[in-house]
Amino acid sequence: MSDIKSRPIWGRIRPVAHAARHFVCCEGSSAARHVAETFSPNAEALKQVTILYGNTDRNEEAGHTLDALGAEASLHYPTRQTLLISFKAHLKRLHMGAQIYLCGPEAFLNEATAIAESHGVLKEAVQTELCGANARRVQCVHCKGLIENVAYTPIACEHCGVNLMVRDHYSRRLGAFMGVCVDAEAPGDLPARESF
Amino acid sequence: MSLSTIEVDDVRHEFNSETFRDDYTFSNSPEAIARFPFPFDRDEYMYAVNIEQHMPGPPKSATEFPIDIDEHYVAEMADRARVLKEDPLRCQSLPHMLMAEWDLLDLLMTSMARDYPRWFSLERDGRKWHWINRPLGIEQRFVFGDPTTLPQGPMEYVTRQCQGDFCLLDQRDNNLWLDAGIVTSQADWSLDFDLGMNFIEWHGPVPLAHNMNIFDRALKFLMNLQQGRPVRRLNWTMTVNPRLDTSPENYHRWGIDRTTVTPENVGDKVHLRVELQALWRLPRSNAIVFSIRCYLIKMGELVTQPKWARRIHRVLRDLPPELAEYKGLTNYRAATLEWLSQYDDGAPTSPGFYPD
Ligand code: HEM
């Protein structure tokens, strides 16, 4: 278990039998395969499932596995940004009683859960599962720029250039870990790189 | 609306003209030193659930009144205005906190006008309120509950005129949520990052205290906080140069100051930073206000009280390494200790906070 108090703990996605509708948003081929495996035994529910898939690692085959499920809709997007634009649009018209399933790499979950929260979706209505890289989404506390898919610390902020240490502090509202200047007290002196 | 300059000039001289950045002209008068809320009642320090009733303290002390206005008032408010101009994210409020904002305005204006009638006055005629702030030269008539009658939201309006940072906490789901605040003189934490977090989450980075169950116990206590029975606690850290805005946002600018301490300049550069934190249950919103009133004192000023000099030397010397690291003392602790050791003859100190 994570000992970062502010950090969300990702779970496992399980189709909820009594949910009126199911809404899946997943990114990457390993997430796509996992969603297909999880939902395929639930043929009855699949008529009420909408799947959004971010084909970020250009894996057509994984996309076909999702399509083959026979969900009500199976929609593909080329990037995380386009996937999440569609996610927001669907959230705005989502019915009460719908279950949301988010599956993908850490940075995707960081952003998607923050979007769900900002759209007033209740925590109980969202299931999450980490599937793919555990690279994090980070906000530079100095310039407020967001950095996607950060695999290690320290890193240089891609917006303002400050060398950042990724702190063990997470904001669900922003969907990001905090990046803070690592060499303020010894300019240029960087600790050894550590992967997450 | 502003007051006539004559009325303002009448009280302005009662406040220091000083800065908390650039040339750092901040200092404490002997009276301010005598009333400094020294945070150590013994020669060692460790985290604890140090919460007590916010009862009136002795005359002239920092706790004589619920809201303490002192000689630094005008300069601190100018520093806050500058921080907000450069970074509006230091003041944020989620939409459901508007009622709590009015509660806060009521609490602060009522206390300030009652306890410092020379400086502030408040007349209430139903919802029609008339506020006068002589030190800052402000006069405002407004309708309580109608935000369009104030130049800023009620929280921002009143806290631009009151020393201390303020957080407004919403109580729900058996927790407290940091859903509004104005934070311009913080000890290295970010309102923008922490906004919307609960009590356990925003305390996440604090070492040791979670495993001592300090936060579980404190939260339980605060959830039962009663209206009319405010509480307080002291927290402390150290700051190099009398800088109020030690925010993470600007850490890449001020962090380097921690490398400039030498045994020769400790007395002037190194400051003890004490936060007098108070909590009130608010009547209309059932929210809690958390005030963080920051007091700075130079080591050179602190050692004018021999008991405090001996004690801070011992506290810093024996501070658990996790706390020293968390408080950012690593780069200047040794130089500070060396300088302080000349004021510690090893004599016993009397119990309690007050100087001998
Ligand atoms: C309810 C209002 C409160 C708020 C908004 C608040 C906020 C904070 C924040 C933002 C920090 C800095 C965390 C970081 O490093 O990012 C902090 C530190 C801390 N808080 Fe609180 N706090 C509150 C009440 C309390 C209470 C009642 C206690 C009682 C035990 C407490 C104990 C502490 C301690 C021990 C630290 C570490 C301070 C240090 O070593 O400098 N807090 N608090």
Coordinates of C-alpha atoms and ligand atoms in Angstrom, one line a residue:
Chain A
M1 CA 0.0 0.0 0.0
S2 CA 1.1 3.5 -0.7
D3 CA 2.4 5.4 2.4
I4 CA 1.7 8.8 0.6
K5 CA -1.3 10.0 2.5
S6 CA -2.6 12.2 -0.2
R7 CA -2.2 9.6 -3.0
P8 CA -5.1 7.7 -4.5
I9 CA -4.9 3.9 -4.3
W10 CA -5.9 2.4 -7.6
G11 CA -8.1 -0.7 -7.4
R12 CA -9.4 -3.3 -9.8
I13 CA -12.3 -2.8 -12.2
R14 CA -15.2 -5.2 -11.8
P15 CA -18.5 -4.7 -13.7
V16 CA -21.2 -3.8 -11.3
A17 CA -24.2 -6.0 -12.0
H18 CA -27.0 -3.6 -11.0
A19 CA -25.6 -0.5 -12.8
A20 CA -27.9 1.0 -15.3
R21 CA -25.1 1.9 -17.6
H22 CA -21.3 1.2 -17.9
F23 CA -18.9 3.7 -19.2
V24 CA -15.3 2.6 -19.8
C25 CA -12.4 5.0 -20.6
C26 CA -9.1 3.2 -21.1
E27 CA -5.7 4.1 -22.5
G28 CA -3.0 1.8 -24.1
S29 CA -3.1 -1.7 -25.4
S30 CA -2.6 -3.5 -22.1
A31 CA -5.5 -1.6 -20.7
A32 CA -7.6 -2.5 -23.7
R33 CA -6.9 -6.2 -23.4
H34 CA -7.6 -6.1 -19.7
V35 CA -11.0 -4.4 -20.3
A36 CA -11.9 -6.9 -22.9
E37 CA -11.1 -9.8 -20.6
T38 CA -13.0 -8.2 -17.7
F39 CA -16.2 -7.5 -19.7
S40 CA -16.4 -10.5 -22.1
P41 CA -18.1 -12.8 -19.5
N42 CA -20.8 -10.2 -19.1
A43 CA -22.5 -10.5 -22.4
E44 CA -25.8 -9.2 -21.0
A45 CA -24.3 -6.0 -19.6
L46 CA -22.4 -5.2 -22.8
K47 CA -25.5 -3.8 -24.5
Q48 CA -25.2 -0.9 -22.0
V49 CA -21.5 -0.4 -22.2
T50 CA -19.8 2.5 -23.9
I51 CA -16.0 2.2 -24.4
L52 CA -13.6 5.0 -25.1
Y53 CA -10.2 3.8 -26.1
G54 CA -7.0 5.8 -26.4
N55 CA -4.8 4.0 -28.9
T56 CA -1.7 5.7 -27.7
D57 CA 0.7 2.9 -28.5
R58 CA -0.7 2.4 -32.0
N59 CA -1.9 -1.1 -31.4
E60 CA -4.8 -1.8 -33.8
E61 CA -5.1 -5.4 -32.6
A62 CA -5.9 -4.4 -29.0
G63 CA -8.5 -2.0 -30.4
H64 CA -10.1 -4.9 -32.4
T65 CA -10.3 -7.0 -29.2
L66 CA -12.4 -4.2 -27.7
D67 CA -14.6 -3.8 -30.8
A68 CA -15.2 -7.6 -30.8
L69 CA -16.9 -7.3 -27.4
G70 CA -20.0 -6.0 -29.0
A71 CA -20.5 -3.1 -26.7
E72 CA -23.1 -0.5 -27.5
A73 CA -20.3 1.8 -28.7
S74 CA -16.5 1.3 -29.0
L75 CA -14.8 4.5 -29.9
H76 CA -11.1 5.0 -30.7
Y77 CA -8.9 8.1 -30.2
P78 CA -5.3 8.7 -31.3
T79 CA -3.9 10.4 -28.1
R80 CA -4.6 11.0 -24.4
Q81 CA -5.8 14.5 -25.1
T82 CA -8.4 13.5 -27.7
L83 CA -9.5 10.6 -25.5
L84 CA -10.1 12.9 -22.5
I85 CA -11.8 15.6 -24.6
S86 CA -14.3 12.9 -25.5
F87 CA -14.4 11.6 -21.9
K88 CA -15.5 15.1 -20.7
A89 CA -18.1 15.4 -23.4
H90 CA -19.6 12.0 -22.5
L91 CA -19.5 12.9 -18.7
K92 CA -21.7 15.9 -19.3
R93 CA -24.5 13.8 -20.6
L94 CA -24.0 10.7 -18.4
H95 CA -27.0 9.2 -16.7
M96 CA -27.3 8.9 -12.9
G97 CA -26.5 5.4 -11.8
A98 CA -23.8 4.9 -14.4
Q99 CA -20.6 3.1 -13.4
I100 CA -17.4 4.6 -14.7
Y101 CA -14.3 2.4 -15.3
L102 CA -10.9 4.0 -15.8
C103 CA -8.0 1.8 -16.8
G104 CA -4.5 2.8 -18.0
P105 CA -1.2 4.2 -17.0
E106 CA -0.7 6.2 -13.8
A107 CA -0.6 9.6 -15.5
F108 CA -3.8 8.8 -17.4
L109 CA -5.5 7.9 -14.1
N110 CA -4.2 11.0 -12.4
E111 CA -5.8 13.2 -15.1
A112 CA -9.0 11.2 -15.7
T113 CA -10.0 10.9 -12.0
A114 CA -9.5 14.7 -11.6
I115 CA -11.8 15.3 -14.6
A116 CA -14.4 13.0 -13.1
E117 CA -14.2 14.8 -9.8
S118 CA -14.4 18.2 -11.3
H119 CA -17.6 17.1 -13.1
G120 CA -19.2 16.2 -9.8
V121 CA -19.1 12.4 -10.3
L122 CA -19.3 10.7 -7.0
K123 CA -16.3 8.7 -5.8
E124 CA -18.4 5.5 -5.5
A125 CA -19.3 5.7 -9.2
V126 CA -15.7 5.5 -10.3
Q127 CA -13.5 2.3 -10.5
T128 CA -9.9 2.5 -11.4
E129 CA -7.1 0.1 -12.3
L130 CA -3.5 0.8 -13.1
C131 CA -2.6 -0.9 -16.4
G132 CA 0.6 0.2 -18.0
A133 CA 3.5 2.5 -17.0
N134 CA 3.5 4.0 -13.5
A135 CA 5.0 7.2 -14.8
R136 CA 3.3 10.1 -13.0
R137 CA 1.6 13.4 -13.9
V138 CA 3.4 16.2 -12.2
Q139 CA 2.7 19.9 -11.6
C140 CA 5.6 22.3 -11.3
V141 CA 4.7 24.3 -8.2
H142 CA 6.7 27.3 -9.6
C143 CA 5.2 27.9 -13.0
K144 CA 2.1 25.6 -12.5
G145 CA 2.8 23.8 -15.8
L146 CA 1.7 20.2 -16.0
I147 CA 4.1 17.5 -17.1
E148 CA 2.8 14.2 -18.4
N149 CA 4.3 10.7 -18.0
V150 CA 7.1 11.5 -15.6
A151 CA 9.0 8.3 -15.1
Y152 CA 11.7 9.4 -12.7
T153 CA 12.9 12.1 -10.3
P154 CA 14.5 14.7 -10.6
I155 CA 13.5 16.1 -13.9
A156 CA 13.7 19.5 -15.5
C157 CA 10.4 21.3 -15.9
E158 CA 9.5 21.2 -19.5
H159 CA 7.8 24.6 -19.2
C160 CA 10.1 26.8 -17.0
G161 CA 13.3 24.7 -16.9
V162 CA 13.6 24.5 -13.1
N163 CA 15.0 21.2 -11.9
L164 CA 12.2 19.5 -10.0
M165 CA 12.1 16.8 -7.4
V166 CA 8.7 14.9 -7.5
R167 CA 7.4 15.1 -3.9
D168 CA 5.3 12.4 -2.3
H169 CA 2.3 14.7 -2.3
Y170 CA -0.6 14.4 -4.6
S171 CA -3.6 16.6 -5.4
R172 CA -6.7 14.8 -6.6
R173 CA -8.2 18.2 -7.7
L174 CA -5.2 18.8 -10.0
G175 CA -4.6 15.2 -10.8
A176 CA -0.9 15.6 -10.2
F177 CA 2.1 15.1 -7.9
M178 CA 4.0 18.2 -6.8
G179 CA 7.3 19.1 -8.4
V180 CA 9.5 21.3 -6.4
C181 CA 12.9 22.8 -7.2
V182 CA 15.5 20.3 -6.1
D183 CA 18.7 22.4 -6.3
A184 CA 17.6 25.7 -4.9
E185 CA 20.1 25.5 -2.1
A186 CA 22.9 24.1 -4.3
P187 CA 22.3 25.2 -7.9
G188 CA 23.3 22.5 -10.4
D189 CA 23.8 19.8 -7.7
L190 CA 21.2 17.1 -8.6
P191 CA 20.6 13.9 -6.7
A192 CA 20.9 10.5 -8.5
R193 CA 17.9 9.7 -10.8
E194 CA 15.3 7.4 -9.3
S195 CA 12.6 5.7 -11.2
F196 CA 9.0 5.3 -9.9
Chain B
M1 CA -13.8 54.6 -0.4
S2 CA -10.9 56.1 1.5
L3 CA -10.7 58.1 4.6
S4 CA -9.3 61.6 4.8
T5 CA -5.5 61.6 5.1
I6 CA -5.7 63.5 8.4
E7 CA -7.5 60.7 10.1
V8 CA -5.0 58.1 8.7
D9 CA -1.9 60.1 9.6
D10 CA -3.3 60.2 13.1
V11 CA -2.6 56.5 13.6
R12 CA -0.1 55.5 10.9
H13 CA 2.9 56.4 13.1
E14 CA 1.9 53.7 15.5
F15 CA 3.0 51.1 13.0
N16 CA 6.4 50.2 11.7
S17 CA 7.5 51.2 8.2
E18 CA 9.4 48.1 7.1
T19 CA 9.8 45.4 4.5
F20 CA 9.7 41.6 4.3
R21 CA 11.7 41.3 1.1
D22 CA 14.5 43.0 -0.9
D23 CA 16.2 45.2 1.8
Y24 CA 14.5 43.3 4.7
T25 CA 14.1 46.3 7.1
F26 CA 11.8 44.3 9.4
S27 CA 12.6 44.4 13.1
N28 CA 10.8 44.1 16.5
S29 CA 10.6 46.8 19.1
P30 CA 11.5 45.9 22.7
E31 CA 7.7 45.7 23.4
A32 CA 7.2 43.3 20.5
I33 CA 10.1 41.1 21.7
A34 CA 8.6 41.0 25.2
R35 CA 5.2 39.8 23.8
F36 CA 6.7 37.3 21.3
P37 CA 4.8 34.0 21.5
F38 CA 7.8 31.8 22.3
P39 CA 6.8 28.3 21.5
F40 CA 8.9 26.1 23.8
D41 CA 7.8 25.5 27.4
R42 CA 10.7 23.1 28.0
D43 CA 14.2 22.4 26.6
E44 CA 13.2 19.9 24.0
Y45 CA 10.6 19.7 21.2
M46 CA 8.5 16.9 19.6
Y47 CA 5.2 16.9 17.8
A48 CA 2.1 16.6 20.1
V49 CA -1.6 17.3 20.0
N50 CA -0.9 20.7 21.6
I51 CA -4.4 22.2 21.4
E52 CA -5.7 24.5 24.2
Q53 CA -8.7 26.8 24.6
H54 CA -8.1 30.2 22.9
M55 CA -8.6 32.1 26.2
P56 CA -7.6 35.7 26.7
G57 CA -3.9 35.9 27.8
P58 CA -2.3 38.6 30.0
P59 CA -2.6 42.2 28.9
K60 CA -0.3 43.1 26.0
S61 CA 0.4 39.5 25.2
A62 CA -0.2 38.0 21.7
T63 CA -3.3 36.2 23.0
E64 CA -4.8 39.2 24.9
F65 CA -7.4 39.4 22.1
P66 CA -8.7 36.6 19.8
I67 CA -7.3 38.5 16.8
D68 CA -3.9 40.1 17.4
I69 CA -3.0 43.3 15.5
D70 CA 0.5 44.5 16.2
E71 CA 3.2 47.0 15.1
H72 CA 3.8 45.1 11.8
Y73 CA 0.2 45.4 10.7
V74 CA 0.5 48.0 7.9
A75 CA 3.7 46.6 6.5
E76 CA 2.3 43.0 6.5
M77 CA -0.8 44.1 4.6
A78 CA 1.3 45.8 2.0
D79 CA 3.3 42.6 1.5
R80 CA 0.1 40.6 1.2
A81 CA -1.2 43.0 -1.5
R82 CA 2.0 42.5 -3.4
V83 CA 1.9 38.7 -3.2
L84 CA -1.7 38.7 -4.5
K85 CA -0.9 41.0 -7.3
E86 CA 1.9 38.6 -8.5
D87 CA 0.0 35.4 -7.8
P88 CA -3.8 35.4 -7.6
L89 CA -3.8 31.7 -6.8
R90 CA -2.8 32.5 -3.2
C91 CA -6.5 33.3 -2.6
Q92 CA -9.0 30.7 -3.6
S93 CA -12.5 29.7 -2.5
L94 CA -14.7 26.9 -3.9
P95 CA -18.2 28.0 -4.7
H96 CA -19.9 26.3 -1.7
M97 CA -17.8 28.4 0.8
L98 CA -19.4 31.8 0.3
M99 CA -21.4 31.6 3.5
A100 CA -18.3 30.7 5.5
E101 CA -16.6 33.7 3.9
W102 CA -19.3 36.0 5.3
D103 CA -18.9 34.2 8.7
L104 CA -15.2 35.0 8.6
L105 CA -15.8 38.6 7.7
D106 CA -18.2 38.9 10.7
L107 CA -15.7 37.3 13.1
L108 CA -12.7 39.4 12.0
M109 CA -14.5 42.8 11.8
T110 CA -16.4 42.3 15.0
S111 CA -13.2 41.3 16.9
M112 CA -11.0 44.0 15.5
A113 CA -13.5 46.8 16.1
R114 CA -14.3 45.6 19.6
D115 CA -10.6 45.1 20.7
Y116 CA -8.9 48.0 18.8
P117 CA -11.5 50.8 18.7
R118 CA -8.7 53.4 18.0
W119 CA -8.0 51.7 14.7
F120 CA -11.2 50.0 13.5
S121 CA -14.9 50.7 13.8
L122 CA -18.0 48.7 12.7
E123 CA -21.5 49.9 12.7
R124 CA -24.3 47.5 12.0
D125 CA -27.8 48.5 11.0
G126 CA -29.5 45.2 10.1
R127 CA -27.7 44.0 7.0
K128 CA -26.3 47.5 6.3
W129 CA -22.7 47.5 7.7
H130 CA -20.3 50.4 7.9
W131 CA -16.6 49.6 8.4
I132 CA -13.7 52.0 9.0
N133 CA -10.1 50.9 9.0
R134 CA -8.0 53.9 10.0
P135 CA -4.4 52.5 9.7
L136 CA -5.1 51.5 6.1
G137 CA -7.3 54.5 5.3
I138 CA -10.4 52.4 4.2
E139 CA -14.0 53.2 4.7
Q140 CA -16.7 50.8 3.3
R141 CA -20.5 50.6 3.5
F142 CA -21.8 47.3 2.4
V143 CA -24.8 45.0 2.7
F144 CA -23.9 41.9 4.7
G145 CA -24.6 38.8 2.5
D146 CA -24.5 40.7 -0.8
P147 CA -21.0 40.2 -2.4
T148 CA -21.7 42.8 -5.1
T149 CA -21.4 45.5 -2.4
L150 CA -17.7 44.7 -1.7
P151 CA -14.7 45.2 -4.0
Q152 CA -13.6 41.6 -3.5
G153 CA -15.2 38.4 -2.1
P154 CA -15.8 38.7 1.6
M155 CA -12.9 36.5 2.6
E156 CA -10.4 38.4 0.4
Y157 CA -11.8 41.7 1.4
V158 CA -11.5 41.2 5.2
T159 CA -8.2 39.3 5.1
R160 CA -6.5 42.0 3.1
Q161 CA -7.0 43.9 6.3
C162 CA -6.1 41.4 8.9
Q163 CA -2.7 39.9 9.8
G164 CA -2.4 36.1 9.4
D165 CA -3.2 33.6 6.7
F166 CA -6.7 32.0 6.9
C167 CA -8.1 28.7 5.8
L168 CA -11.8 27.8 5.7
L169 CA -12.6 24.2 6.3
D170 CA -15.8 22.5 5.3
Q171 CA -16.9 19.6 7.5
R172 CA -18.5 16.6 5.8
D173 CA -17.9 12.8 5.4
N174 CA -16.3 12.7 8.9
N175 CA -13.5 14.9 7.8
L176 CA -12.4 18.5 7.3
W177 CA -11.8 19.8 3.7
L178 CA -9.6 22.7 2.8
D179 CA -12.1 24.4 0.5
A180 CA -11.0 28.1 0.8
G181 CA -8.2 30.2 2.0
I182 CA -5.8 33.1 1.6
V183 CA -2.2 32.1 2.1
T184 CA 0.5 34.6 1.5
S185 CA 2.9 34.2 4.4
Q186 CA 3.2 30.4 4.6
A187 CA 5.9 28.1 5.9
D188 CA 6.5 26.3 2.6
W189 CA 3.1 24.9 1.7
S190 CA 0.9 25.6 -1.3
L191 CA -2.8 26.5 -1.0
D192 CA -3.3 26.0 -4.7
F193 CA -1.9 22.5 -4.4
D194 CA -3.7 21.6 -1.2
L195 CA -7.1 23.1 -2.0
G196 CA -9.9 20.5 -1.9
M197 CA -7.8 18.1 0.3
N198 CA -8.9 16.6 3.6
F199 CA -7.1 16.9 6.9
I200 CA -5.1 13.7 6.5
E201 CA -4.2 14.4 2.9
W202 CA -2.9 17.9 3.3
H203 CA -0.8 16.8 6.3
G204 CA 0.6 14.0 4.2
P205 CA 4.2 15.3 4.0
V206 CA 4.6 15.8 7.8
P207 CA 7.1 13.2 9.1
L208 CA 6.5 11.0 12.3
A209 CA 3.2 12.6 13.3
H210 CA 1.0 10.3 11.4
N211 CA 2.5 7.2 13.1
M212 CA 2.1 9.0 16.5
N213 CA -1.7 9.2 15.7
I214 CA -1.4 12.9 16.1
F215 CA -3.5 13.8 13.1
D216 CA -6.3 11.2 13.9
R217 CA -6.6 12.6 17.4
A218 CA -6.5 16.2 16.3
L219 CA -9.1 15.7 13.6
K220 CA -11.4 13.9 16.1
F221 CA -11.1 16.8 18.5
L222 CA -11.7 19.5 15.8
M223 CA -14.8 17.8 14.4
N224 CA -16.4 18.4 17.8
L225 CA -15.3 22.1 18.0
Q226 CA -18.1 24.2 19.4
Q227 CA -19.3 27.6 18.5
G228 CA -18.0 30.2 21.0
R229 CA -15.2 28.0 22.2
P230 CA -12.2 28.6 19.9
V231 CA -9.0 26.7 20.4
R232 CA -5.3 27.5 19.5
R233 CA -1.9 25.9 19.1
L234 CA 1.6 27.0 18.3
N235 CA 3.7 25.7 15.5
W236 CA 7.2 26.9 14.6
T237 CA 10.0 26.8 12.0
M238 CA 13.0 28.9 11.1
T239 CA 13.4 31.3 8.2
V240 CA 16.5 33.0 6.9
N241 CA 15.8 36.7 6.4
P242 CA 12.5 38.1 7.6
R243 CA 10.6 36.9 4.6
L244 CA 6.9 36.4 5.0
D245 CA 6.4 34.8 1.6
T246 CA 8.3 31.5 2.0
S247 CA 6.0 29.7 -0.4
P248 CA 6.9 26.7 -2.4
E249 CA 5.8 28.7 -5.4
N250 CA 8.8 31.0 -4.9
Y251 CA 11.2 28.5 -3.2
H252 CA 13.5 28.5 -6.3
R253 CA 14.1 32.2 -5.5
W254 CA 14.4 32.2 -1.6
G255 CA 15.9 28.7 -1.0
I256 CA 19.4 30.0 -1.8
D257 CA 19.1 32.3 1.3
R258 CA 19.6 29.3 3.5
T259 CA 23.2 29.0 2.2
T260 CA 24.1 32.6 3.2
V261 CA 24.2 32.1 7.0
T262 CA 27.6 32.5 8.6
P263 CA 28.5 32.6 12.3
E264 CA 28.9 36.3 11.9
N265 CA 25.4 37.1 10.6
V266 CA 23.3 34.6 12.5
G267 CA 22.0 37.2 14.9
D268 CA 20.6 39.3 12.1
K269 CA 19.7 36.7 9.4
V270 CA 18.3 33.7 11.2
H271 CA 14.7 34.1 12.4
L272 CA 12.5 31.9 14.6
R273 CA 9.1 31.8 12.9
V274 CA 6.2 31.1 15.1
E275 CA 2.6 30.4 14.0
L276 CA -0.1 31.2 16.5
Q277 CA -2.9 29.0 15.0
A278 CA -6.5 29.4 16.1
L279 CA -9.7 27.6 15.2
W280 CA -13.3 28.8 15.4
R281 CA -16.5 27.1 14.6
L282 CA -18.5 29.5 12.4
P283 CA -22.2 30.1 13.2
R284 CA -24.0 30.3 9.8
S285 CA -22.0 27.8 7.7
N286 CA -20.8 25.3 10.4
A287 CA -17.4 25.6 8.7
I288 CA -14.2 26.0 10.7
V289 CA -11.8 28.9 10.3
F290 CA -8.1 28.1 10.8
S291 CA -6.0 31.3 11.3
I292 CA -2.2 31.1 11.0
R293 CA -0.7 34.2 12.5
C294 CA 3.0 34.4 11.8
Y295 CA 5.5 36.0 14.2
L296 CA 9.1 36.5 13.2
I297 CA 12.0 37.2 15.6
K298 CA 15.7 37.5 14.8
M299 CA 18.1 35.4 16.8
G300 CA 19.8 38.7 18.0
E301 CA 16.4 39.9 19.3
L302 CA 15.5 36.5 20.9
V303 CA 18.7 36.3 22.9
T304 CA 17.8 39.5 24.7
Q305 CA 15.8 37.1 26.9
P306 CA 18.4 34.8 28.6
K307 CA 15.9 32.0 29.2
W308 CA 14.8 31.9 25.6
A309 CA 18.4 32.0 24.4
R310 CA 19.4 29.0 26.5
R311 CA 16.3 27.1 25.5
I312 CA 16.3 27.6 21.8
H313 CA 20.0 26.5 21.7
R314 CA 19.0 23.2 23.4
V315 CA 15.9 22.6 21.3
L316 CA 17.7 23.1 18.1
R317 CA 20.7 21.0 19.2
D318 CA 18.5 18.0 20.2
L319 CA 15.9 18.3 17.4
P320 CA 15.0 14.9 15.9
P321 CA 16.7 14.7 12.5
E322 CA 13.4 14.1 10.6
L323 CA 12.1 17.4 12.0
A324 CA 15.2 19.4 11.2
E325 CA 15.1 18.0 7.6
Y326 CA 11.4 18.7 7.2
K327 CA 11.8 22.3 8.5
G328 CA 14.6 22.9 6.0
L329 CA 17.3 23.7 8.7
T330 CA 20.0 21.4 7.2
N331 CA 22.2 24.1 5.6
Y332 CA 22.3 26.6 8.5
R333 CA 21.7 24.6 11.7
A334 CA 25.4 24.2 12.6
A335 CA 26.2 27.9 12.2
T336 CA 23.2 28.9 14.2
L337 CA 24.0 26.5 17.0
E338 CA 27.6 27.7 17.1
W339 CA 26.4 31.2 17.5
L340 CA 23.7 30.4 20.1
S341 CA 26.1 28.3 22.2
Q342 CA 27.7 31.5 23.5
Y343 CA 24.4 32.3 25.2
D344 CA 23.9 28.9 26.9
D345 CA 25.9 28.5 30.1
G346 CA 24.2 25.2 30.9
A347 CA 22.1 26.7 33.7
P348 CA 18.7 25.2 34.3
T349 CA 15.7 27.0 32.7
S350 CA 12.4 27.5 34.5
P351 CA 9.3 25.7 33.2
G352 CA 6.8 27.5 30.9
F353 CA 7.0 29.8 27.9
Y354 CA 7.4 33.2 29.6
P355 CA 10.8 34.8 30.0
D356 CA 12.2 35.0 33.6
Ligands
HEM1 C1 -7.5 22.4 10.7 C2 -6.7 23.3 10.2 C3 -5.3 22.9 9.8 C4 -4.7 23.2 8.6 C5 -5.4 23.9 7.4 C6 -3.4 22.7 8.7 C7 -2.5 22.8 7.6 C8 -1.2 22.4 7.6 C9 -0.3 22.4 6.5 C10 -0.7 22.9 5.1 C11 0.9 21.9 6.9 C12 2.1 21.8 6.0 C13 2.2 20.4 5.4 C14 3.2 20.3 4.2 O1 4.4 20.2 4.5 O2 2.8 20.4 3.1 C15 0.8 21.6 8.3 C16 1.8 21.1 9.1 C17 1.6 20.6 10.4 N1 0.4 20.6 11.1 FE1 -1.4 21.3 10.5 N2 -3.1 22.2 9.9 C18 -4.3 22.3 10.6 C19 -4.5 21.9 11.9 C20 -3.5 21.2 12.6 C21 -3.7 20.7 14.0 C22 -5.0 20.9 14.8 C23 -2.6 20.1 14.4 C24 -2.4 19.5 15.7 C25 -1.6 18.6 16.1 C26 -1.6 20.2 13.3 C27 -0.4 19.8 13.3 C28 0.6 20.0 12.3 C29 2.0 19.7 12.4 C30 2.7 19.0 13.6 C31 2.6 20.1 11.2 C32 4.1 20.0 10.9 C33 4.7 21.4 11.2 C34 6.2 21.6 11.2 O3 6.9 20.7 11.6 O4 6.6 22.7 10.8 N3 -2.2 20.9 12.2 N4 -0.5 21.9 8.7

